[in-house]
PDB file of C-alpha atoms and ligand atoms in Angstrom:
ATOM      1  CA  MET A1382       0.000   0.000   0.000  1.00  0.00           C
ATOM      2  CA  ASN A1383       2.655   2.543   1.101  1.00  0.00           C
ATOM      3  CA  ALA A1384       5.789   2.862   3.254  1.00  0.00           C
ATOM      4  CA  THR A1385       3.794   2.864   6.524  1.00  0.00           C
ATOM      5  CA  SER A1386       1.953  -0.343   5.655  1.00  0.00           C
ATOM      6  CA  ALA A1387       5.263  -2.025   4.777  1.00  0.00           C
ATOM      7  CA  LEU A1388       6.760  -0.850   8.090  1.00  0.00           C
ATOM      8  CA  MET A1389       3.731  -1.971  10.140  1.00  0.00           C
ATOM      9  CA  ASP A1390       3.666  -5.343   8.381  1.00  0.00           C
ATOM     10  CA  SER A1391       7.350  -5.832   9.161  1.00  0.00           C
ATOM     11  CA  ILE A1392       6.766  -4.991  12.846  1.00  0.00           C
ATOM     12  CA  TYR A1393       3.680  -7.167  13.208  1.00  0.00           C
ATOM     13  CA  ARG A1394       4.315 -10.102  10.793  1.00  0.00           C
ATOM     14  CA  HIS A1395       5.451 -12.343  13.682  1.00  0.00           C
ATOM     15  CA  GLN A1396       4.266 -10.305  16.655  1.00  0.00           C
ATOM     16  CA  ARG A1397       0.607 -10.534  15.711  1.00  0.00           C
ATOM     17  CA  HIS A1398       0.669 -14.138  16.936  1.00  0.00           C
ATOM     18  CA  PHE A1399       1.419 -13.110  20.533  1.00  0.00           C
ATOM     19  CA  TYR A1400       0.377  -9.436  20.398  1.00  0.00           C
ATOM     20  CA  ASP A1401      -2.832  -9.727  22.445  1.00  0.00           C
ATOM     21  CA  PHE A1402      -1.215 -11.807  25.163  1.00  0.00           C
ATOM     22  CA  THR A1403       1.745  -9.436  25.676  1.00  0.00           C
ATOM     23  CA  ARG A1404       0.000  -6.083  25.210  1.00  0.00           C
ATOM     24  CA  LYS A1405      -2.550  -6.665  27.944  1.00  0.00           C
ATOM     25  CA  TYR A1406       0.244  -5.881  30.422  1.00  0.00           C
ATOM     26  CA  TYR A1407       1.165  -2.464  29.049  1.00  0.00           C
ATOM     27  CA  LEU A1408      -1.534  -1.044  26.759  1.00  0.00           C
ATOM     28  CA  LEU A1409      -3.428   0.194  29.818  1.00  0.00           C
ATOM     29  CA  GLY A1410      -6.808   1.902  29.702  1.00  0.00           C
ATOM     30  CA  ARG A1411      -8.217  -0.001  26.722  1.00  0.00           C
ATOM     31  CA  ASP A1412     -10.898  -1.755  28.768  1.00  0.00           C
ATOM     32  CA  ARG A1413     -11.867   1.508  30.424  1.00  0.00           C
ATOM     33  CA  LEU A1414     -12.290   3.092  26.998  1.00  0.00           C
ATOM     34  CA  ILE A1415     -14.567   0.207  26.010  1.00  0.00           C
ATOM     35  CA  ALA A1416     -16.536   0.508  29.267  1.00  0.00           C
ATOM     36  CA  GLU A1417     -17.088   4.234  28.659  1.00  0.00           C
ATOM     37  CA  LEU A1418     -17.873   3.896  24.940  1.00  0.00           C
ATOM     38  CA  ALA A1419     -21.612   3.276  25.531  1.00  0.00           C
ATOM     39  CA  PRO A1420     -22.867   3.573  21.948  1.00  0.00           C
ATOM     40  CA  PRO A1421     -26.572   4.344  21.573  1.00  0.00           C
ATOM     41  CA  GLU A1422     -29.115   1.609  20.788  1.00  0.00           C
ATOM     42  CA  GLY A1423     -28.499   0.517  17.180  1.00  0.00           C
ATOM     43  CA  GLY A1424     -25.356   2.702  17.091  1.00  0.00           C
ATOM     44  CA  ILE A1425     -22.299   2.297  14.866  1.00  0.00           C
ATOM     45  CA  VAL A1426     -18.708   2.427  16.058  1.00  0.00           C
ATOM     46  CA  LEU A1427     -15.388   2.798  14.190  1.00  0.00           C
ATOM     47  CA  GLU A1428     -11.922   1.925  15.520  1.00  0.00           C
ATOM     48  CA  ILE A1429      -9.047   3.534  13.605  1.00  0.00           C
ATOM     49  CA  GLY A1430      -5.906   1.393  13.797  1.00  0.00           C
ATOM     50  CA  CYS A1431      -7.796  -1.665  15.047  1.00  0.00           C
ATOM     51  CA  GLY A1432      -4.849  -4.113  14.860  1.00  0.00           C
ATOM     52  CA  THR A1433      -5.862  -7.665  15.811  1.00  0.00           C
ATOM     53  CA  GLY A1434      -9.487  -6.656  16.447  1.00  0.00           C
ATOM     54  CA  ARG A1435      -9.140  -7.228  20.198  1.00  0.00           C
ATOM     55  CA  ASN A1436     -11.037  -4.044  21.161  1.00  0.00           C
ATOM     56  CA  LEU A1437     -13.727  -4.468  18.513  1.00  0.00           C
ATOM     57  CA  ILE A1438     -14.477  -8.004  19.684  1.00  0.00           C
ATOM     58  CA  LYS A1439     -14.625  -7.019  23.367  1.00  0.00           C
ATOM     59  CA  ALA A1440     -16.824  -4.015  22.580  1.00  0.00           C
ATOM     60  CA  ALA A1441     -19.129  -6.035  20.327  1.00  0.00           C
ATOM     61  CA  LYS A1442     -19.670  -8.546  23.138  1.00  0.00           C
ATOM     62  CA  ARG A1443     -20.362  -5.765  25.631  1.00  0.00           C
ATOM     63  CA  TYR A1444     -22.736  -3.825  23.344  1.00  0.00           C
ATOM     64  CA  PRO A1445     -24.754  -6.449  21.433  1.00  0.00           C
ATOM     65  CA  HIS A1446     -27.110  -3.786  20.049  1.00  0.00           C
ATOM     66  CA  ALA A1447     -24.332  -1.959  18.101  1.00  0.00           C
ATOM     67  CA  LEU A1448     -22.373  -2.542  14.875  1.00  0.00           C
ATOM     68  CA  PHE A1449     -18.584  -2.264  14.778  1.00  0.00           C
ATOM     69  CA  TYR A1450     -16.107  -1.323  12.044  1.00  0.00           C
ATOM     70  CA  GLY A1451     -12.323  -1.194  12.092  1.00  0.00           C
ATOM     71  CA  LEU A1452      -9.578  -0.100   9.751  1.00  0.00           C
ATOM     72  CA  ASP A1453      -5.851  -0.683   9.844  1.00  0.00           C
ATOM     73  CA  ILE A1454      -2.986  -0.149   7.430  1.00  0.00           C
ATOM     74  CA  SER A1455      -1.356  -3.512   8.206  1.00  0.00           C
ATOM     75  CA  ALA A1456      -2.598  -6.471   6.162  1.00  0.00           C
ATOM     76  CA  GLU A1457      -0.761  -8.733   8.650  1.00  0.00           C
ATOM     77  CA  MET A1458      -2.715  -7.389  11.654  1.00  0.00           C
ATOM     78  CA  LEU A1459      -5.955  -7.658   9.697  1.00  0.00           C
ATOM     79  CA  MET A1460      -5.297 -11.348   9.004  1.00  0.00           C
ATOM     80  CA  THR A1461      -5.390 -11.966  12.765  1.00  0.00           C
ATOM     81  CA  ALA A1462      -8.431  -9.676  13.119  1.00  0.00           C
ATOM     82  CA  HIS A1463     -10.387 -11.660  10.506  1.00  0.00           C
ATOM     83  CA  THR A1464      -9.509 -14.961  12.215  1.00  0.00           C
ATOM     84  CA  GLU A1465     -10.449 -13.726  15.694  1.00  0.00           C
ATOM     85  CA  ILE A1466     -13.715 -12.087  14.581  1.00  0.00           C
ATOM     86  CA  LYS A1467     -14.713 -15.344  12.909  1.00  0.00           C
ATOM     87  CA  ARG A1468     -13.668 -17.373  15.957  1.00  0.00           C
ATOM     88  CA  ALA A1469     -15.888 -15.139  18.121  1.00  0.00           C
ATOM     89  CA  GLY A1470     -18.811 -15.634  15.695  1.00  0.00           C
ATOM     90  CA  LEU A1471     -19.094 -11.881  15.186  1.00  0.00           C
ATOM     91  CA  GLU A1472     -18.714 -11.594  11.381  1.00  0.00           C
ATOM     92  CA  ASP A1473     -22.222 -10.132  11.119  1.00  0.00           C
ATOM     93  CA  ARG A1474     -21.519  -7.243  13.496  1.00  0.00           C
ATOM     94  CA  VAL A1475     -17.767  -6.581  13.163  1.00  0.00           C
ATOM     95  CA  LYS A1476     -16.203  -5.654   9.799  1.00  0.00           C
ATOM     96  CA  VAL A1477     -12.601  -4.626   9.186  1.00  0.00           C
ATOM     97  CA  ALA A1478     -10.786  -3.229   6.147  1.00  0.00           C
ATOM     98  CA  GLN A1479      -7.325  -2.047   5.119  1.00  0.00           C
ATOM     99  CA  ALA A1480      -6.885   1.725   4.891  1.00  0.00           C
ATOM    100  CA  ASP A1481      -4.646   4.605   5.934  1.00  0.00           C
ATOM    101  CA  ALA A1482      -5.982   6.432   8.994  1.00  0.00           C
ATOM    102  CA  ALA A1483      -5.060   9.812   7.534  1.00  0.00           C
ATOM    103  CA  ASP A1484      -6.695   9.234   4.171  1.00  0.00           C
ATOM    104  CA  PHE A1485      -9.685   6.896   4.094  1.00  0.00           C
ATOM    105  CA  ASP A1486     -13.139   6.960   2.602  1.00  0.00           C
ATOM    106  CA  ALA A1487     -15.531   5.411   5.137  1.00  0.00           C
ATOM    107  CA  ALA A1488     -18.423   5.311   2.671  1.00  0.00           C
ATOM    108  CA  ALA A1489     -16.350   3.340   0.142  1.00  0.00           C
ATOM    109  CA  LEU A1490     -14.957   0.999   2.827  1.00  0.00           C
ATOM    110  CA  PHE A1491     -18.066   0.343   4.890  1.00  0.00           C
ATOM    111  CA  ASN A1492     -20.953   2.067   3.176  1.00  0.00           C
ATOM    112  CA  ARG A1493     -21.149   4.381   6.212  1.00  0.00           C
ATOM    113  CA  ALA A1494     -20.360   8.082   6.239  1.00  0.00           C
ATOM    114  CA  ALA A1495     -20.494   8.863   9.987  1.00  0.00           C
ATOM    115  CA  PHE A1496     -20.222   6.892  13.236  1.00  0.00           C
ATOM    116  CA  ASP A1497     -21.742   7.446  16.696  1.00  0.00           C
ATOM    117  CA  ARG A1498     -18.409   6.596  18.293  1.00  0.00           C
ATOM    118  CA  VAL A1499     -14.944   6.761  16.734  1.00  0.00           C
ATOM    119  CA  PHE A1500     -11.921   5.623  18.716  1.00  0.00           C
ATOM    120  CA  PHE A1501      -8.149   5.366  18.530  1.00  0.00           C
ATOM    121  CA  SER A1502      -6.512   2.909  20.918  1.00  0.00           C
ATOM    122  CA  TYR A1503      -2.716   3.160  21.019  1.00  0.00           C
ATOM    123  CA  SER A1504      -2.679   3.914  17.297  1.00  0.00           C
ATOM    124  CA  LEU A1505      -2.132   7.700  17.172  1.00  0.00           C
ATOM    125  CA  SER A1506       1.332   7.125  18.682  1.00  0.00           C
ATOM    126  CA  MET A1507       2.200   4.934  15.653  1.00  0.00           C
ATOM    127  CA  ILE A1508       0.490   6.807  12.829  1.00  0.00           C
ATOM    128  CA  PRO A1509       3.042   9.115  11.127  1.00  0.00           C
ATOM    129  CA  ASP A1510       0.437  11.759  10.156  1.00  0.00           C
ATOM    130  CA  TRP A1511      -1.398  11.514  13.492  1.00  0.00           C
ATOM    131  CA  GLU A1512      -2.819  15.022  13.220  1.00  0.00           C
ATOM    132  CA  GLY A1513      -4.302  14.186   9.805  1.00  0.00           C
ATOM    133  CA  ALA A1514      -5.735  10.955  11.250  1.00  0.00           C
ATOM    134  CA  LEU A1515      -7.248  12.842  14.188  1.00  0.00           C
ATOM    135  CA  ALA A1516      -8.919  15.353  11.851  1.00  0.00           C
ATOM    136  CA  ARG A1517     -10.213  12.493   9.691  1.00  0.00           C
ATOM    137  CA  GLY A1518     -11.548  10.650  12.762  1.00  0.00           C
ATOM    138  CA  TYR A1519     -13.349  13.753  13.956  1.00  0.00           C
ATOM    139  CA  ALA A1520     -14.752  14.366  10.479  1.00  0.00           C
ATOM    140  CA  VAL A1521     -16.432  10.931  10.453  1.00  0.00           C
ATOM    141  CA  THR A1522     -17.819  11.287  13.991  1.00  0.00           C
ATOM    142  CA  ALA A1523     -21.564  11.840  13.711  1.00  0.00           C
ATOM    143  CA  GLU A1524     -23.004  15.088  15.041  1.00  0.00           C
ATOM    144  CA  GLY A1525     -23.865  14.446  18.674  1.00  0.00           C
ATOM    145  CA  GLY A1526     -21.385  11.531  18.715  1.00  0.00           C
ATOM    146  CA  ARG A1527     -17.987  11.198  20.431  1.00  0.00           C
ATOM    147  CA  LEU A1528     -14.364  10.733  19.428  1.00  0.00           C
ATOM    148  CA  VAL A1529     -12.419   8.786  22.081  1.00  0.00           C
ATOM    149  CA  ILE A1530      -8.687   8.172  22.405  1.00  0.00           C
ATOM    150  CA  VAL A1531      -6.480   6.111  24.670  1.00  0.00           C
ATOM    151  CA  ASP A1532      -2.719   6.259  24.232  1.00  0.00           C
ATOM    152  CA  PHE A1533       0.591   6.701  26.010  1.00  0.00           C
ATOM    153  CA  GLY A1534       0.940   9.847  28.131  1.00  0.00           C
ATOM    154  CA  GLU A1535       4.160  11.636  29.035  1.00  0.00           C
ATOM    155  CA  GLN A1536       4.705   9.690  32.307  1.00  0.00           C
ATOM    156  CA  LYS A1537       5.235  13.026  34.064  1.00  0.00           C
ATOM    157  CA  ARG A1538       4.392  11.613  37.490  1.00  0.00           C
ATOM    158  CA  LEU A1539       6.508   8.479  37.141  1.00  0.00           C
ATOM    159  CA  PRO A1540      10.218   8.082  38.007  1.00  0.00           C
ATOM    160  CA  ARG A1541      12.716   9.355  35.430  1.00  0.00           C
ATOM    161  CA  TRP A1542      14.387   5.935  35.049  1.00  0.00           C
ATOM    162  CA  PHE A1543      11.003   4.428  34.169  1.00  0.00           C
ATOM    163  CA  ARG A1544      10.364   7.144  31.559  1.00  0.00           C
ATOM    164  CA  ARG A1545      13.758   6.536  29.959  1.00  0.00           C
ATOM    165  CA  LEU A1546      13.267   2.777  29.844  1.00  0.00           C
ATOM    166  CA  LEU A1547       9.784   3.086  28.386  1.00  0.00           C
ATOM    167  CA  THR A1548      10.909   5.620  25.752  1.00  0.00           C
ATOM    168  CA  TRP A1549      13.720   3.270  24.685  1.00  0.00           C
ATOM    169  CA  TRP A1550      11.319   0.326  24.499  1.00  0.00           C
ATOM    170  CA  LEU A1551       8.668   2.265  22.545  1.00  0.00           C
ATOM    171  CA  THR A1552      11.233   3.569  20.047  1.00  0.00           C
ATOM    172  CA  LEU A1553      12.049  -0.048  19.132  1.00  0.00           C
ATOM    173  CA  PHE A1554       8.444  -0.373  17.944  1.00  0.00           C
ATOM    174  CA  HIS A1555       8.290   3.056  16.215  1.00  0.00           C
ATOM    175  CA  VAL A1556       5.933   4.350  18.902  1.00  0.00           C
ATOM    176  CA  ALA A1557       6.063   8.070  19.774  1.00  0.00           C
ATOM    177  CA  PRO A1558       3.761   9.361  22.558  1.00  0.00           C
ATOM    178  CA  ARG A1559       2.077  12.536  21.235  1.00  0.00           C
ATOM    179  CA  ALA A1560       2.869  15.336  23.687  1.00  0.00           C
ATOM    180  CA  GLU A1561       0.869  17.708  21.480  1.00  0.00           C
ATOM    181  CA  LEU A1562      -2.317  15.634  21.721  1.00  0.00           C
ATOM    182  CA  GLY A1563      -3.952  17.945  24.306  1.00  0.00           C
ATOM    183  CA  PRO A1564      -3.647  21.147  22.224  1.00  0.00           C
ATOM    184  CA  ALA A1565      -4.631  19.271  19.042  1.00  0.00           C
ATOM    185  CA  LEU A1566      -7.806  18.033  20.736  1.00  0.00           C
ATOM    186  CA  GLU A1567      -8.647  21.457  22.074  1.00  0.00           C
ATOM    187  CA  GLU A1568      -8.630  22.775  18.538  1.00  0.00           C
ATOM    188  CA  LEU A1569     -11.381  20.297  17.756  1.00  0.00           C
ATOM    189  CA  GLY A1570     -13.615  21.345  20.631  1.00  0.00           C
ATOM    190  CA  SER A1571     -14.225  20.866  24.335  1.00  0.00           C
ATOM    191  CA  ALA A1572     -11.815  18.003  24.899  1.00  0.00           C
ATOM    192  CA  GLU A1573     -11.481  16.186  28.209  1.00  0.00           C
ATOM    193  CA  LEU A1574      -8.077  14.568  28.800  1.00  0.00           C
ATOM    194  CA  LYS A1575      -7.706  12.236  31.796  1.00  0.00           C
ATOM    195  CA  PRO A1576      -4.250  11.026  32.867  1.00  0.00           C
ATOM    196  CA  LEU A1577      -4.230   7.359  33.940  1.00  0.00           C
ATOM    197  CA  HIS A1578      -1.681   5.663  36.229  1.00  0.00           C
ATOM    198  CA  GLY A1579       0.537   8.720  36.836  1.00  0.00           C
ATOM    199  CA  ASP A1580       0.124   9.860  33.204  1.00  0.00           C
ATOM    200  CA  TYR A1581       1.453   6.508  31.930  1.00  0.00           C
ATOM    201  CA  ALA A1582      -1.550   6.671  29.604  1.00  0.00           C
ATOM    202  CA  ARG A1583      -4.196   9.212  28.661  1.00  0.00           C
ATOM    203  CA  LEU A1584      -7.866   8.807  27.947  1.00  0.00           C
ATOM    204  CA  ALA A1585      -9.408  11.645  25.972  1.00  0.00           C
ATOM    205  CA  GLU A1586     -12.863  12.382  24.740  1.00  0.00           C
ATOM    206  CA  VAL A1587     -14.132  14.975  22.269  1.00  0.00           C
ATOM    207  CA  PRO A1588     -17.869  15.307  21.785  1.00  0.00           C
ATOM    208  CA  ARG A1589     -18.810  16.219  18.232  1.00  0.00           C
ATOM    209  CA  ASP A1590     -20.767  19.399  18.548  1.00  0.00           C
ATOM    210  CA  LEU A1591     -24.093  19.402  16.759  1.00  0.00           C
ATOM    211  CA  ARG A1592     -23.073  22.472  14.790  1.00  0.00           C
ATOM    212  CA  SER A1593     -19.294  22.033  14.389  1.00  0.00           C
ATOM    213  CA  GLN A1594     -17.848  22.075  10.908  1.00  0.00           C
ATOM    214  CA  VAL A1595     -14.538  20.464  10.040  1.00  0.00           C
ATOM    215  CA  ALA A1596     -13.173  20.152   6.519  1.00  0.00           C
ATOM    216  CA  THR A1597     -12.991  16.540   5.380  1.00  0.00           C
TER     217      THR A1597
HETATM  218  C1  SAM B1326      -0.128  -0.543  18.894  1.00  0.00           C
HETATM  219  S1  SAM B1326      -1.221  -1.104  17.657  1.00  0.00           S
HETATM  220  C2  SAM B1326      -2.809  -0.879  18.449  1.00  0.00           C
HETATM  221  C3  SAM B1326      -3.826  -1.883  17.970  1.00  0.00           C
HETATM  222  C4  SAM B1326      -5.183  -1.826  18.687  1.00  0.00           C
HETATM  223  N1  SAM B1326      -5.806  -0.567  18.495  1.00  0.00           N
HETATM  224  C5  SAM B1326      -5.030  -2.122  20.163  1.00  0.00           C
HETATM  225  O1  SAM B1326      -5.454  -1.313  21.003  1.00  0.00           O
HETATM  226  O2  SAM B1326      -4.557  -3.224  20.488  1.00  0.00           O
HETATM  227  C6  SAM B1326      -1.190   0.216  16.476  1.00  0.00           C
HETATM  228  C7  SAM B1326      -1.927  -0.118  15.190  1.00  0.00           C
HETATM  229  O3  SAM B1326      -1.968   1.063  14.366  1.00  0.00           O
HETATM  230  C8  SAM B1326      -1.836   0.641  13.019  1.00  0.00           C
HETATM  231  N2  SAM B1326      -1.408   1.778  12.182  1.00  0.00           N
HETATM  232  C9  SAM B1326      -0.205   2.412  12.175  1.00  0.00           C
HETATM  233  N3  SAM B1326      -0.192   3.393  11.246  1.00  0.00           N
HETATM  234  C10 SAM B1326      -1.427   3.380  10.652  1.00  0.00           C
HETATM  235  C11 SAM B1326      -2.042   4.164   9.636  1.00  0.00           C
HETATM  236  N4  SAM B1326      -1.384   5.153   9.014  1.00  0.00           N
HETATM  237  N5  SAM B1326      -3.317   3.879   9.294  1.00  0.00           N
HETATM  238  C12 SAM B1326      -4.002   2.868   9.901  1.00  0.00           C
HETATM  239  N6  SAM B1326      -3.473   2.096  10.870  1.00  0.00           N
HETATM  240  C13 SAM B1326      -2.204   2.340  11.259  1.00  0.00           C
HETATM  241  C14 SAM B1326      -0.794  -0.480  13.096  1.00  0.00           C
HETATM  242  O4  SAM B1326      -0.804  -1.295  11.937  1.00  0.00           O
HETATM  243  C15 SAM B1326      -1.244  -1.207  14.363  1.00  0.00           C
HETATM  244  O5  SAM B1326      -2.152  -2.236  14.068  1.00  0.00           O
END
């Protein structure tokens, strides 16, 4: 597809087989995001950078009245997502497709133009054009809906040695916590940014104003 998809495939080609088992110990806040998602009855939800489909499957089980969509740039990750969605018997309510978060056409991919909930879970820190992806995510959030994000924070309240170790580890995986996330969200509207576990991670929420206009 492009250089990012080749890079992501190279990172995840082997890791996708043990990704879900290992990441549960350090991608913190994902279950809280799912618990707070609360889509409306008959609502539709999009995850941008859905990886193995772990969040989509958990959310679909928790909210049986909603439909779920996911996109990811890595064909390797999507192979695992397809297998797991099928294994969970959720093919009718969870659909995934390959696309770039910063440049996708939701109507062409899923026959849907806007979603009641749109979320990014530990993907903005890996997406090179994360600001473009954020704008795109907000643009496909339905009026009255919500854009939700969980990702690494700046670990400001954690010991310096821990910050250094984590930064080294994340760099190995081409992960860059987005220090500018707060200001970028504020430009979109009344964002709420909650630090989790001493700012190890951040959970943010931006309601899509009924009258807001963002260029797509
Ligand atoms: C750390 S994983 C997170 C996966 C999943 N959201 C989770 O919480 O387990 C980051 C994901 O972002 C995807 N990604 C990176 N750049 C992307 C882009 N430009 N467009 C779409 N997905 C992208 C990667 O392929 C990977 O699956």
